[in-house]
Structures are given as C-alpha cells and as structure tokens.
mmCIF file with all atom_site columns, C-alpha atoms in Angstrom:
data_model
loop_
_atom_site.group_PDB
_atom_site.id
_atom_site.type_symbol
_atom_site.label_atom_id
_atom_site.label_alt_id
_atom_site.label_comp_id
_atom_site.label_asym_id
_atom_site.label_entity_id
_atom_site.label_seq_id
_atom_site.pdbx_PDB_ins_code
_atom_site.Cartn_x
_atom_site.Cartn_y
_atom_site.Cartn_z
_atom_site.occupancy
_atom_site.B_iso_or_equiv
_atom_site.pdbx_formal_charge
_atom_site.auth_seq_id
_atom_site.auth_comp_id
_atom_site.auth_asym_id
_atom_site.auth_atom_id
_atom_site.pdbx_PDB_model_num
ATOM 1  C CA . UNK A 1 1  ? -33.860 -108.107 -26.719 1.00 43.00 ? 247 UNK A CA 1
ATOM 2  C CA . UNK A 1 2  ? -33.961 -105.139 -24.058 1.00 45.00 ? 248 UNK A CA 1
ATOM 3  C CA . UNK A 1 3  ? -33.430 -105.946 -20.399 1.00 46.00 ? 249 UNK A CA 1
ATOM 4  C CA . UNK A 1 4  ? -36.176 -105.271 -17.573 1.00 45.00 ? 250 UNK A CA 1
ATOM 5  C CA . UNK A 1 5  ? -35.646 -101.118 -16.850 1.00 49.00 ? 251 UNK A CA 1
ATOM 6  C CA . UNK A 1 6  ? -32.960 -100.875 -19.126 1.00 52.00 ? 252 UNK A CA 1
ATOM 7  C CA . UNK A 1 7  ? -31.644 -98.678  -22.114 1.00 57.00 ? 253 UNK A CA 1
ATOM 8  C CA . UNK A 1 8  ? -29.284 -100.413 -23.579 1.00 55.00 ? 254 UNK A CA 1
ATOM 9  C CA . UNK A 1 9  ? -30.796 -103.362 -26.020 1.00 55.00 ? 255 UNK A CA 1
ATOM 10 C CA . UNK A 1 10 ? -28.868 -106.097 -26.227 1.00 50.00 ? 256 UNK A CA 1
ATOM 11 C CA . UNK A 1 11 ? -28.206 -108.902 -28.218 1.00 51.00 ? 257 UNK A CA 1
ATOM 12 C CA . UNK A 1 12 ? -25.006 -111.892 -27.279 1.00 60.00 ? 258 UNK A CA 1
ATOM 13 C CA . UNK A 1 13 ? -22.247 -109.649 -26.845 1.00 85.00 ? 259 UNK A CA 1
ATOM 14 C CA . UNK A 1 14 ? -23.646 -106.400 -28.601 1.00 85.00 ? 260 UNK A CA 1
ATOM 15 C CA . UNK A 1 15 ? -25.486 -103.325 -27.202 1.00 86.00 ? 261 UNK A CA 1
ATOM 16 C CA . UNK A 1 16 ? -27.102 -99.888  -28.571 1.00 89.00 ? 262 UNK A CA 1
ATOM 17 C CA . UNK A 1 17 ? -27.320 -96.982  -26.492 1.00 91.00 ? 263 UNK A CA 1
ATOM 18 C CA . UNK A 1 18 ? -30.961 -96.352  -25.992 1.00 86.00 ? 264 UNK A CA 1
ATOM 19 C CA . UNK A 1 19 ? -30.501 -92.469  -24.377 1.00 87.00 ? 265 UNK A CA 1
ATOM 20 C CA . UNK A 1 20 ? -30.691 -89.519  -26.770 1.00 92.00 ? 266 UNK A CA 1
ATOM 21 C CA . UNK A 1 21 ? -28.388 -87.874  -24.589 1.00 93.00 ? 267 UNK A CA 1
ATOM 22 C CA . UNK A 1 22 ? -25.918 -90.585  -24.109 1.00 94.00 ? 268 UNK A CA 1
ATOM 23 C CA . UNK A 1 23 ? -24.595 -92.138  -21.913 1.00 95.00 ? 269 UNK A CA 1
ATOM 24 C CA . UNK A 1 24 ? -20.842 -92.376  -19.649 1.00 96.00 ? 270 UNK A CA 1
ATOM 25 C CA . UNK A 1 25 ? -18.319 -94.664  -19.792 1.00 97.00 ? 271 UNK A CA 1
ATOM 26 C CA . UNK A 1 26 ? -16.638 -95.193  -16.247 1.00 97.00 ? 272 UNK A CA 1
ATOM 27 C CA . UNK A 1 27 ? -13.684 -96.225  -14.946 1.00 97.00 ? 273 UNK A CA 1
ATOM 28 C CA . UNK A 1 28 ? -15.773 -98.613  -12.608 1.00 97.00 ? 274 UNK A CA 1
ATOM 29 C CA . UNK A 1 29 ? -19.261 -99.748  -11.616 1.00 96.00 ? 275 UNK A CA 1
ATOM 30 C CA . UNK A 1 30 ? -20.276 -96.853  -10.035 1.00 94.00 ? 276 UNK A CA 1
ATOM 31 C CA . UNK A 1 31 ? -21.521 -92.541  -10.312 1.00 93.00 ? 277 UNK A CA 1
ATOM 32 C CA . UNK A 1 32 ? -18.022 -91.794  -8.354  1.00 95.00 ? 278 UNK A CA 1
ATOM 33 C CA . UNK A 1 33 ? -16.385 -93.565  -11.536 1.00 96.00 ? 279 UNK A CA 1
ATOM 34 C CA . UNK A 1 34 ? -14.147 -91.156  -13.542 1.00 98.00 ? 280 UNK A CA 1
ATOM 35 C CA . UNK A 1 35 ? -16.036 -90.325  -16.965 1.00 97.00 ? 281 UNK A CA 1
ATOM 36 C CA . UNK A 1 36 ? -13.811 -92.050  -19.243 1.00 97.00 ? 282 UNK A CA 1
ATOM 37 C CA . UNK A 1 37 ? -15.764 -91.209  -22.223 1.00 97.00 ? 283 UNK A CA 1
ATOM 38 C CA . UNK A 1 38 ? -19.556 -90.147  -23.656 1.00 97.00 ? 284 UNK A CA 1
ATOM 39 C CA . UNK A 1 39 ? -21.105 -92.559  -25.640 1.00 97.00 ? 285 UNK A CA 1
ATOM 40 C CA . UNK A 1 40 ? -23.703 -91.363  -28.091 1.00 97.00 ? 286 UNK A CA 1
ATOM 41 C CA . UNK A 1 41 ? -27.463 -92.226  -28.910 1.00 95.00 ? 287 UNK A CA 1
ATOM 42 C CA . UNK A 1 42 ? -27.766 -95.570  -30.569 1.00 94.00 ? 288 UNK A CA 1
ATOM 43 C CA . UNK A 1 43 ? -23.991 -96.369  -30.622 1.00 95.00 ? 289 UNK A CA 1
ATOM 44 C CA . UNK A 1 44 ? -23.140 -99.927  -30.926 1.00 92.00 ? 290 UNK A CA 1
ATOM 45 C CA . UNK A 1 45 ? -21.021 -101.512 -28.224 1.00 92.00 ? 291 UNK A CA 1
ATOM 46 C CA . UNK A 1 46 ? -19.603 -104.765 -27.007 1.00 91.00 ? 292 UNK A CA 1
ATOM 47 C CA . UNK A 1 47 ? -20.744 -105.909 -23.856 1.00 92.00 ? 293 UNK A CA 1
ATOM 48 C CA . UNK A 1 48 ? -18.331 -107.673 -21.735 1.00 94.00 ? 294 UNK A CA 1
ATOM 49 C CA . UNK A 1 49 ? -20.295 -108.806 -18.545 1.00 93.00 ? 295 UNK A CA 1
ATOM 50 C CA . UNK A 1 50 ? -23.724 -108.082 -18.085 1.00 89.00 ? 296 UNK A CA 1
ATOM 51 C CA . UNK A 1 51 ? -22.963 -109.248 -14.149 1.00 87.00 ? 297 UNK A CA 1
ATOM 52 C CA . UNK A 1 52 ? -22.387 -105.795 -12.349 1.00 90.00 ? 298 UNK A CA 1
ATOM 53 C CA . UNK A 1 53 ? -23.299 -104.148 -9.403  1.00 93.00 ? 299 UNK A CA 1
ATOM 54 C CA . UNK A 1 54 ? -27.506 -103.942 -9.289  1.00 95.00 ? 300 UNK A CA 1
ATOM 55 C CA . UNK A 1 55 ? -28.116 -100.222 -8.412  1.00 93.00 ? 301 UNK A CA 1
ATOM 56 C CA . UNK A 1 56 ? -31.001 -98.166  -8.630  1.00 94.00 ? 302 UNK A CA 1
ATOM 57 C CA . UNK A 1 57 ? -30.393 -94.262  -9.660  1.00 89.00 ? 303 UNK A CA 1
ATOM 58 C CA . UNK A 1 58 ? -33.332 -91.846  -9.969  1.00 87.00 ? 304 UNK A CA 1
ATOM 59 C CA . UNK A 1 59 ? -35.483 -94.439  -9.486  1.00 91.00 ? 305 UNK A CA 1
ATOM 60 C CA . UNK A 1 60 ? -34.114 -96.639  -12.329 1.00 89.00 ? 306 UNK A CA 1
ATOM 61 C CA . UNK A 1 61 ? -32.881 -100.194 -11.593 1.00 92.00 ? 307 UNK A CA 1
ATOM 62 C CA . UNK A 1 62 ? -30.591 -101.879 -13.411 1.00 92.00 ? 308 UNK A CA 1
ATOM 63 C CA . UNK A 1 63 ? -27.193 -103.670 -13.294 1.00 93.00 ? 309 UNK A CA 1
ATOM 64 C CA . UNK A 1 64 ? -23.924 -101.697 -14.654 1.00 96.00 ? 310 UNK A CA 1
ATOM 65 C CA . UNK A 1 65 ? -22.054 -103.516 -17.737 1.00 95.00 ? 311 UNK A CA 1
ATOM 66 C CA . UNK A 1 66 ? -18.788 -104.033 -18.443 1.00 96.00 ? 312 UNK A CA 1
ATOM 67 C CA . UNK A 1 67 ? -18.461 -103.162 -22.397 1.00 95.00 ? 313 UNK A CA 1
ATOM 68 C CA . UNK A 1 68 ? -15.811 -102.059 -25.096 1.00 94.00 ? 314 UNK A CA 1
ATOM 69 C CA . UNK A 1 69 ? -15.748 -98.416  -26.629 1.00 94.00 ? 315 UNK A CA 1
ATOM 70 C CA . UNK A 1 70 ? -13.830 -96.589  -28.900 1.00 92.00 ? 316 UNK A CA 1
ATOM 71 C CA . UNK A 1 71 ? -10.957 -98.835  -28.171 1.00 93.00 ? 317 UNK A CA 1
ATOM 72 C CA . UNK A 1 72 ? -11.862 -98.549  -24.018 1.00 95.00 ? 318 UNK A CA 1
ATOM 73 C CA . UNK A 1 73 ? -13.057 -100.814 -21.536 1.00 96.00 ? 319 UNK A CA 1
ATOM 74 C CA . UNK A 1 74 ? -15.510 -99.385  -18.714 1.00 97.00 ? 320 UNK A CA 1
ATOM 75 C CA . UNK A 1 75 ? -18.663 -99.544  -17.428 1.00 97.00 ? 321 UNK A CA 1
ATOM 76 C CA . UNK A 1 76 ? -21.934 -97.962  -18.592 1.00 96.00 ? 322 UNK A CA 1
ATOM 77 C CA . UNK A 1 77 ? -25.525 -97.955  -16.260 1.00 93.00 ? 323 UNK A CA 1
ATOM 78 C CA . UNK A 1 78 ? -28.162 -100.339 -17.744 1.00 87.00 ? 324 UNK A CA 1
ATOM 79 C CA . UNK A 1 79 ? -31.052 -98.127  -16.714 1.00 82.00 ? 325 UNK A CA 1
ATOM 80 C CA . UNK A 1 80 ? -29.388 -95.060  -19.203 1.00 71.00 ? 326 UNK A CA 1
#
C-alpha cells in the first residue's frame, strides 16, 4: 500500500524507494541530518517506525521513517 504524499510503498515492515533519483539516508529525522548513505530507485528496505517527525519539504508532506539499509539504521523522507 503507498502512504498519502508519499514515495516509499510500503507493506508491514518493508518499503521500495519510489524516486528515480533516490533517496538519503540520515543520521536523524531531519535535512540537517548527515547523509549516511544514497539509497537507489526501487530498493527494498526495512522500515523500523513509520512514527517520525511530520514535515513538509517543497511542498511535500510526509512523516520521516526510521528503516534498515545496507547494514545501517537512519532515516529516509516519506514524501521522496
């Protein structure tokens, strides 16, 4: 299922990156987070905690997620 303004679809615990560009991993819920890595288009993930900061960034809304990467935990924007 996708959620409201969001690019990542999700499904329990699982999530694809929706972006053809990608999308950052950061070191916390927020743009100032340090890039901890790039995660490319339709990459599978596992999603943490969907329960992050709500935030709205070029007029995208969307909460940031907590998920698991390449062996790294961090948080991604919903919206991207």
């Amino acid at each position: 299922r996708e959620l409201a303004d969001s690019k990542i679809f999700i499904d329990s615990s699982k999530g694809t990156v929706d972006l053809k560009s990608g999308i950052n991993l950061r070191n916390m819920p927020s743009l100032g987070g340090n890039i901890l890595d790039k995660i490319p288009f339709k990459t599978e993930v596992n999603i943490l905690d969907r329960s992050g900061p709500r935030e709205t960034i070029k007029d995208k809304t969307s909460t940031w997620f907590k998920i698991k990467y390449n062996g790294k935990e961090g948080y991604v924007f919903g919206a991207y």
